[in-house]
Amino acid sequence: MAAQTVLQKLEILADAAKYDASCASSGTAKKNSLGGRGIGSTEGMGICHAYAPDGRCISLLKILLTNHCVFDCHYCVNRKSSNVARARFTPQEVVDLTLAFYRRNYIEGLFLSSGIVKNSNHTMEQIVEVARILREEHDFRGYIHLKTIPEADPEIVHQAGLYADRVSINVELPTDSGLTRLAPDKDARQIEGAMGKVKSDLVEAKDARKRFKHAPRFAPAGQSTQMIVGADAATDADIVGKASRLYDNFRLRRVYYSAFSPIPDASAVLPLKRPPLIREHRLYQSDWLMRFYGYKPTDVMQATEADGNLPLDIDPKLAWALKFREAFPVDVNRASKEQLLRVPGLGVKAVGKILASRRHRALRLDDVALLTQSITKVRPFIVTVDWRPITLTDRADLRSLLAPRTEQLELFAA
Amino acid sequence: MTALQHVKLGTYYVVHLPEADDFDFWRERARALVQCDVPPDRIAWVEPGGSGDLFAHGERRMPVPPMDAKPVRANRRFVSLAKNTILHSDPERFALLYRLLWRLQSNPRMMEDKADLDVRRVEELDKNVRRDSHKMHAFVRFRLVESEDEEVGEHYVAWFEPEHHILRANAGFFMRRFSNMRWSILTPRGSLHWDTETMSEGPPAERHDAPGGDPMEDLWRTYYASIFNPARLKIGAMLKEMPKKYWKNMPEAALIPDLIAGAQGREAKMVEKGALEFEERPDTLEAIDKAIHGCRKCPIGQLDNHAVMGEGPQDASLMIVGEQPGDQEDQIGRPFVGPAGQLLDAHLEKVGIDRRAAYVTNAVKHFKYVQRGKRRLHQNPGAKEIDTCRWWIESEREIVKPKLVLAMGASAARSVLGKTVSITKVRGAPIALEDGSELWVTAHPSYLLRLEGPAREEQARLFDADLAAVRQRLEELA
C-alpha cells in the first residue's frame, strides 16, 4: 500500500475524533505572543472558528494521533476488533498542521487524543511530545487540550499538564458495571485515580504560584471528562449523580455527555437503538442548572420520572417546577434571587435584569415580557403588580399547555 | 448666570464627527453640550458620509460651557457601553447615547433600569457590536502570499466584511495573537497592516485586492468535512451561530450544502456498515434456532454451512460453551459430535458430569473454514465475529439461566466476558457474572487433540482438574 498523505491521514484521524464532545477553549490563563518568538494567544473567552452542519462548534483542531488501539472497548470505533481504516500521524505532522491552521486563523489550538499503541506510556509520551514541540520549539501560545491515558505513568501525565491548558481523562461510562461490560480493558478505579492525581497536581501548582510568581503553570483551564450516554442501562439519575460526584471529588471544570452514536463497524454488545439526542441535551440542561442556578443533584434527580430518566418533552427546570408547584407563583418584585432562578423560562441574565430593574419600578407583566425570551413560559409561575395566576399552577393539564406542541428538533447549539 | 444663557434658545446644533468610530471626539462634544444644557432633540450628529440635511442650517460652532458648569456624570457601565456602541453602524447611535447621558444627569442609576426603552436599545446595539467583533475574531481567514522578495518573506492577507465599524477596535486582538507574523486585514471600511513591529491603517479595500486561495485550504476543508457527525445534523444550530452572510468569505462554507445533502446517506452507511439491526431478543430456544439459520451478520454466515444450535435441557444448571461447530457438527447439525466432542464426552464421564444434564453450545453458531480441495479446513473465528455472535449466546443464557457456565477455550471465554483473557491465568477459579451466575474457564478439547506425548498428558490432567472443580462447585450450588 502506498504511504498515506497528510490529507488522507487527516481525513481518517479527524473522522475518528468526531465522537468527542469536548470543544471548549475557554477559561485558561491569558497569554499572547507579544515579546515571544511564535504566535498564539488566549484571552479568556474561547472562539468558535466555524460551525459544522451538526451544529457543533469548531474551535480546535481535534484529531487523534493515531486510531490504532490495543484496547477493545465496544462503544469505540477505534477498538482493536474494528475494521475501520487506520492511520498514524507523527508528532511533527500534527505540529505542522496545528501551526499552519493557526496562522490562517482557522483554530484556537489543538485537542489531541489517541488510540493506545504499543502501551499506555509510549502513547502518552507521543502526545506530550507534540505539545513539547509546539511550546518549546515554536513558542506556541495558543490553546492545547491533551487527552491523557489513565494507565500511563503519572510522571508523563504530569508533563502533559505542564504544556497543556487543559487535560482530560474520559470516565467513559456512568456506572462501573457498564465500564466492565463495554470497556473490558479499562478500570474505573484507575481512571478515578488518574483524575485524583491531576486534581492534586492542579492544587499543588496553584499553591506554588501563590508563593512563587514563576512557578510553572499546570493545566490552567483545569480538567474535564466525558461520559457516553445511552450505551448502557444507566439512568439520567445515575448519570447526574455520577457527574456531581466527579465535580465534587475532582473539581472538574466540565463533564461532557456524548450521546452514544451509531459507529461504523459497531460491536454486537451495544444497544439496539441509539438514544434520542434530546436526552444528551436534557443532561446538559441539568448540568447547567447545577452549575449556574444553584440546583443540587438531588433536585435534578427529583425532576426525573419513574424510570429515573428526565422527561424528554420538557426541560428539567420545568419538570422540577411542575413537581414542586407549591414553590410557585413567585413574586418578581419581592422574591429572592434563588427563588427567581427556579422559575421556568427565567435565565440567569433575565433574573439579573429583574433584580436591577425592580429597584427602579414595580414590575408589571409587560416589563417582565421585555426582559425575558418568552413571557408565555414564565407567566404561570410569577406574580407581578398587575398579574396573578390564580389557578394555573394547579391545573392538571399545565404540562401539556407548556410542553412544545411538536417534537422539538433543533436541540443543542454546542 | 445659568447655563442657558450660553446657548441661543431654539438653536439646532450640528456635530460632524471626523470618524465613524471616534469615541473621544463624541465624548468631548457631548460633555460640552450637556454642560450647556442643550436638549437631545436640538442636536444632529453626523458621521462621515452621513446626511445632516435635516439640520442643514444648524449651528456648527460648539457652545462654550460656563466656568461654573457642573461636571458631567456618567458611571463606568455607561462609558463602557458607549465606547462599544459608537462602533455600531446605526446612524442614530450618537443621538441615543447623548439622550442617555442627558438623562443620567438627573437619574444617575438609570442604567440599572433594564426595562427602560433607551437602556434596552443601547444594550441591544452593544450586543450587536460585540457579536460582530466576536465573529471577526472567528471568521477572518488569512491566506498566505509568498513574496518573490526574500527579505519580505511570508505575508498573510485576509478579506473580511464587518457589519459595523469594528476594524480599528479589534486591531489589538490580531496583533497579540499573531505578533510574529506579517499580516493584513482588508475590509470595505478600511484596512490594517502589521509588520511584526508596527500597526498601520490603510484605505478601504475591495475583495480582489486580497488573494483568492491558499493551498492549506484543501486540508482545512478535509478537516471540516471529517470532524462533523452526519448522524446528528442540526442545521438550525449551525445557522444561528454562523449566518449565511459570513459564508462567502469562508473557504469551508462552500462544502456545507453537499455535506448536508450527503449526511443522511453517510449516516445510513455508518449504521449499515456496523450497526447490527437486531430485532427483539428471541425468547425461546426454538426461536433462536430458527433465527441463527438466517443470520448473515458476519462473513461466516455467508459461507456454505448450516447453523448449529445448542442442545440440552432448558433448565440445565451447567452450560458448556465451545468455540464453534466443526465439519462434522455442521453436517449433522448438533454440537460436539466430532473428534473434540468425543474427547469431551470421555473426560466428562471420567469426572462424573452427565453431559445429557448440561446445555452444550458454541460461542459461534456457524462453521468457519477455508476450502482446500475437497476438505474444509477449520479456521478460528475473529474477535469481531465472536462479538457479533454474542447476541445469540446471550439469548441462550437468558433463557436457560445456568448457575454455572463452563467456557472452553479463549473464544468461548470472550463470548461470555466480552474481552479476551488468558486461559492459563483464569482457569481453576470462578469469575462472577453480571446475572449472578459464575463462569469457569478451561482449555478447548481440540487443543488436547493437537498435542502429543507428555504435553498432552499434562494438559489432559489439567482439563480433568478443571472439570472436577466444576463438578464439585455444581454440587455446592445445587
PDB file of C-alpha atoms in Angstrom, chain A residues 116-237:
ATOM      1  CA  ILE A 116      -3.330   3.330  22.522  1.00  0.00           C
ATOM      2  CA  VAL A 117      -0.401   1.991  20.548  1.00  0.00           C
ATOM      3  CA  LYS A 118       2.271  -0.308  21.956  1.00  0.00           C
ATOM      4  CA  ASN A 119       1.398   0.646  25.519  1.00  0.00           C
ATOM      5  CA  SER A 120      -0.027   3.499  27.547  1.00  0.00           C
ATOM      6  CA  ASN A 121       3.312   5.090  28.385  1.00  0.00           C
ATOM      7  CA  HIS A 122       4.529   5.085  24.814  1.00  0.00           C
ATOM      8  CA  THR A 123       1.285   6.672  23.631  1.00  0.00           C
ATOM      9  CA  MET A 124       1.283   9.297  26.364  1.00  0.00           C
ATOM     10  CA  GLU A 125       4.905  10.181  25.564  1.00  0.00           C
ATOM     11  CA  GLN A 126       3.970  10.760  21.927  1.00  0.00           C
ATOM     12  CA  ILE A 127       1.078  13.023  22.917  1.00  0.00           C
ATOM     13  CA  VAL A 128       3.313  15.012  25.240  1.00  0.00           C
ATOM     14  CA  GLU A 129       5.948  15.258  22.531  1.00  0.00           C
ATOM     15  CA  VAL A 130       3.519  17.084  20.237  1.00  0.00           C
ATOM     16  CA  ALA A 131       2.813  19.643  22.954  1.00  0.00           C
ATOM     17  CA  ARG A 132       6.501  19.964  23.761  1.00  0.00           C
ATOM     18  CA  ILE A 133       7.471  20.757  20.182  1.00  0.00           C
ATOM     19  CA  LEU A 134       4.658  23.294  19.913  1.00  0.00           C
ATOM     20  CA  ARG A 135       5.513  25.049  23.143  1.00  0.00           C
ATOM     21  CA  GLU A 136       9.284  24.792  23.258  1.00  0.00           C
ATOM     22  CA  GLU A 137      10.418  24.787  19.650  1.00  0.00           C
ATOM     23  CA  HIS A 138       7.740  27.091  18.228  1.00  0.00           C
ATOM     24  CA  ASP A 139       6.859  29.110  21.322  1.00  0.00           C
ATOM     25  CA  PHE A 140       3.207  28.439  20.520  1.00  0.00           C
ATOM     26  CA  ARG A 141       0.912  30.260  22.947  1.00  0.00           C
ATOM     27  CA  GLY A 142      -2.478  29.080  21.734  1.00  0.00           C
ATOM     28  CA  TYR A 143      -4.734  26.589  23.466  1.00  0.00           C
ATOM     29  CA  ILE A 144      -3.759  22.957  23.920  1.00  0.00           C
ATOM     30  CA  HIS A 145      -6.047  20.271  25.293  1.00  0.00           C
ATOM     31  CA  LEU A 146      -4.478  16.860  25.787  1.00  0.00           C
ATOM     32  CA  LYS A 147      -6.346  13.671  26.417  1.00  0.00           C
ATOM     33  CA  THR A 148      -4.418  11.648  28.948  1.00  0.00           C
ATOM     34  CA  ILE A 149      -4.252   7.910  29.218  1.00  0.00           C
ATOM     35  CA  PRO A 150      -5.165   6.752  32.719  1.00  0.00           C
ATOM     36  CA  GLU A 151      -2.795   3.782  32.688  1.00  0.00           C
ATOM     37  CA  ALA A 152       0.201   5.960  31.799  1.00  0.00           C
ATOM     38  CA  ASP A 153       2.937   6.771  34.278  1.00  0.00           C
ATOM     39  CA  PRO A 154       1.807   9.735  36.469  1.00  0.00           C
ATOM     40  CA  GLU A 155       5.111  11.471  35.674  1.00  0.00           C
ATOM     41  CA  ILE A 156       4.310  11.611  31.956  1.00  0.00           C
ATOM     42  CA  VAL A 157       0.762  12.754  32.678  1.00  0.00           C
ATOM     43  CA  HIS A 158       2.238  15.488  34.838  1.00  0.00           C
ATOM     44  CA  GLN A 159       4.401  16.599  31.914  1.00  0.00           C
ATOM     45  CA  ALA A 160       1.230  16.849  29.817  1.00  0.00           C
ATOM     46  CA  GLY A 161      -0.279  19.222  32.346  1.00  0.00           C
ATOM     47  CA  LEU A 162       2.776  21.468  32.231  1.00  0.00           C
ATOM     48  CA  TYR A 163       2.392  22.016  28.474  1.00  0.00           C
ATOM     49  CA  ALA A 164      -1.387  21.892  28.135  1.00  0.00           C
ATOM     50  CA  ASP A 165      -4.113  24.358  29.022  1.00  0.00           C
ATOM     51  CA  ARG A 166      -6.463  21.531  29.812  1.00  0.00           C
ATOM     52  CA  VAL A 167      -6.128  17.825  30.363  1.00  0.00           C
ATOM     53  CA  SER A 168      -8.945  15.326  30.363  1.00  0.00           C
ATOM     54  CA  ILE A 169      -9.480  11.694  31.150  1.00  0.00           C
ATOM     55  CA  ASN A 170     -12.705  10.089  29.990  1.00  0.00           C
ATOM     56  CA  VAL A 171     -14.727   8.192  32.575  1.00  0.00           C
ATOM     57  CA  GLU A 172     -16.439   6.719  29.516  1.00  0.00           C
ATOM     58  CA  LEU A 173     -19.450   5.189  31.233  1.00  0.00           C
ATOM     59  CA  PRO A 174     -21.589   6.338  34.128  1.00  0.00           C
ATOM     60  CA  THR A 175     -21.522   3.045  36.008  1.00  0.00           C
ATOM     61  CA  ASP A 176     -18.706   0.698  36.874  1.00  0.00           C
ATOM     62  CA  SER A 177     -20.677  -2.268  35.630  1.00  0.00           C
ATOM     63  CA  GLY A 178     -21.174  -0.515  32.285  1.00  0.00           C
ATOM     64  CA  LEU A 179     -17.458   0.091  32.092  1.00  0.00           C
ATOM     65  CA  THR A 180     -16.662  -3.524  32.913  1.00  0.00           C
ATOM     66  CA  ARG A 181     -19.027  -4.693  30.248  1.00  0.00           C
ATOM     67  CA  LEU A 182     -18.285  -2.244  27.441  1.00  0.00           C
ATOM     68  CA  ALA A 183     -14.669  -1.297  28.112  1.00  0.00           C
ATOM     69  CA  PRO A 184     -13.244  -4.554  29.399  1.00  0.00           C
ATOM     70  CA  ASP A 185      -9.649  -3.285  29.217  1.00  0.00           C
ATOM     71  CA  LYS A 186     -10.365  -0.209  31.323  1.00  0.00           C
ATOM     72  CA  ASP A 187     -10.594   0.061  35.046  1.00  0.00           C
ATOM     73  CA  ALA A 188     -12.825   2.558  36.847  1.00  0.00           C
ATOM     74  CA  ARG A 189     -10.502   2.826  39.828  1.00  0.00           C
ATOM     75  CA  GLN A 190      -7.552   3.572  37.617  1.00  0.00           C
ATOM     76  CA  ILE A 191      -9.461   6.299  35.780  1.00  0.00           C
ATOM     77  CA  GLU A 192     -10.554   7.962  39.004  1.00  0.00           C
ATOM     78  CA  GLY A 193      -7.087   7.519  40.438  1.00  0.00           C
ATOM     79  CA  ALA A 194      -5.657   9.415  37.477  1.00  0.00           C
ATOM     80  CA  MET A 195      -8.240  12.173  37.926  1.00  0.00           C
ATOM     81  CA  GLY A 196      -7.348  12.418  41.568  1.00  0.00           C
ATOM     82  CA  LYS A 197      -3.683  12.776  40.688  1.00  0.00           C
ATOM     83  CA  VAL A 198      -4.424  15.545  38.188  1.00  0.00           C
ATOM     84  CA  LYS A 199      -6.527  17.291  40.808  1.00  0.00           C
ATOM     85  CA  SER A 200      -3.726  17.215  43.358  1.00  0.00           C
ATOM     86  CA  ASP A 201      -1.278  18.449  40.706  1.00  0.00           C
ATOM     87  CA  LEU A 202      -3.652  21.325  39.974  1.00  0.00           C
ATOM     88  CA  VAL A 203      -3.975  22.238  43.618  1.00  0.00           C
ATOM     89  CA  GLU A 204      -0.240  21.999  44.176  1.00  0.00           C
ATOM     90  CA  ALA A 205       0.597  24.171  41.165  1.00  0.00           C
ATOM     91  CA  LYS A 206      -1.918  26.793  42.222  1.00  0.00           C
ATOM     92  CA  ASP A 207      -0.483  26.806  45.683  1.00  0.00           C
ATOM     93  CA  ALA A 208       3.067  27.149  44.373  1.00  0.00           C
ATOM     94  CA  ARG A 209       2.072  30.101  42.222  1.00  0.00           C
ATOM     95  CA  LYS A 210       0.822  31.920  45.267  1.00  0.00           C
ATOM     96  CA  ARG A 211       4.290  31.742  46.717  1.00  0.00           C
ATOM     97  CA  PHE A 212       6.497  31.894  43.636  1.00  0.00           C
ATOM     98  CA  LYS A 213       5.441  34.069  40.761  1.00  0.00           C
ATOM     99  CA  HIS A 214       7.292  31.963  38.240  1.00  0.00           C
ATOM    100  CA  ALA A 215       6.185  28.560  39.424  1.00  0.00           C
ATOM    101  CA  PRO A 216       5.161  26.546  36.361  1.00  0.00           C
ATOM    102  CA  ARG A 217       1.509  26.600  35.428  1.00  0.00           C
ATOM    103  CA  PHE A 218      -0.303  23.301  35.427  1.00  0.00           C
ATOM    104  CA  ALA A 219      -3.299  22.958  33.097  1.00  0.00           C
ATOM    105  CA  PRO A 220      -4.729  26.416  33.885  1.00  0.00           C
ATOM    106  CA  ALA A 221      -8.028  25.511  32.215  1.00  0.00           C
ATOM    107  CA  GLY A 222      -8.370  22.562  34.585  1.00  0.00           C
ATOM    108  CA  GLN A 223      -9.544  19.067  33.776  1.00  0.00           C
ATOM    109  CA  SER A 224     -12.656  17.730  32.142  1.00  0.00           C
ATOM    110  CA  THR A 225     -14.152  14.372  31.335  1.00  0.00           C
ATOM    111  CA  GLN A 226     -16.650  12.742  29.023  1.00  0.00           C
ATOM    112  CA  MET A 227     -19.340  10.173  29.568  1.00  0.00           C
ATOM    113  CA  ILE A 228     -21.143   8.174  26.936  1.00  0.00           C
ATOM    114  CA  VAL A 229     -24.872   8.277  27.367  1.00  0.00           C
ATOM    115  CA  GLY A 230     -27.215   5.568  26.232  1.00  0.00           C
ATOM    116  CA  ALA A 231     -24.735   2.764  25.617  1.00  0.00           C
ATOM    117  CA  ASP A 232     -25.675   1.028  28.841  1.00  0.00           C
ATOM    118  CA  ALA A 233     -28.662   0.916  31.143  1.00  0.00           C
ATOM    119  CA  ALA A 234     -27.621   3.850  33.371  1.00  0.00           C
ATOM    120  CA  THR A 235     -30.485   6.271  34.035  1.00  0.00           C
ATOM    121  CA  ASP A 236     -30.290  10.050  33.998  1.00  0.00           C
ATOM    122  CA  ALA A 237     -30.418   9.957  37.795  1.00  0.00           C
TER     123      ALA A 237
END
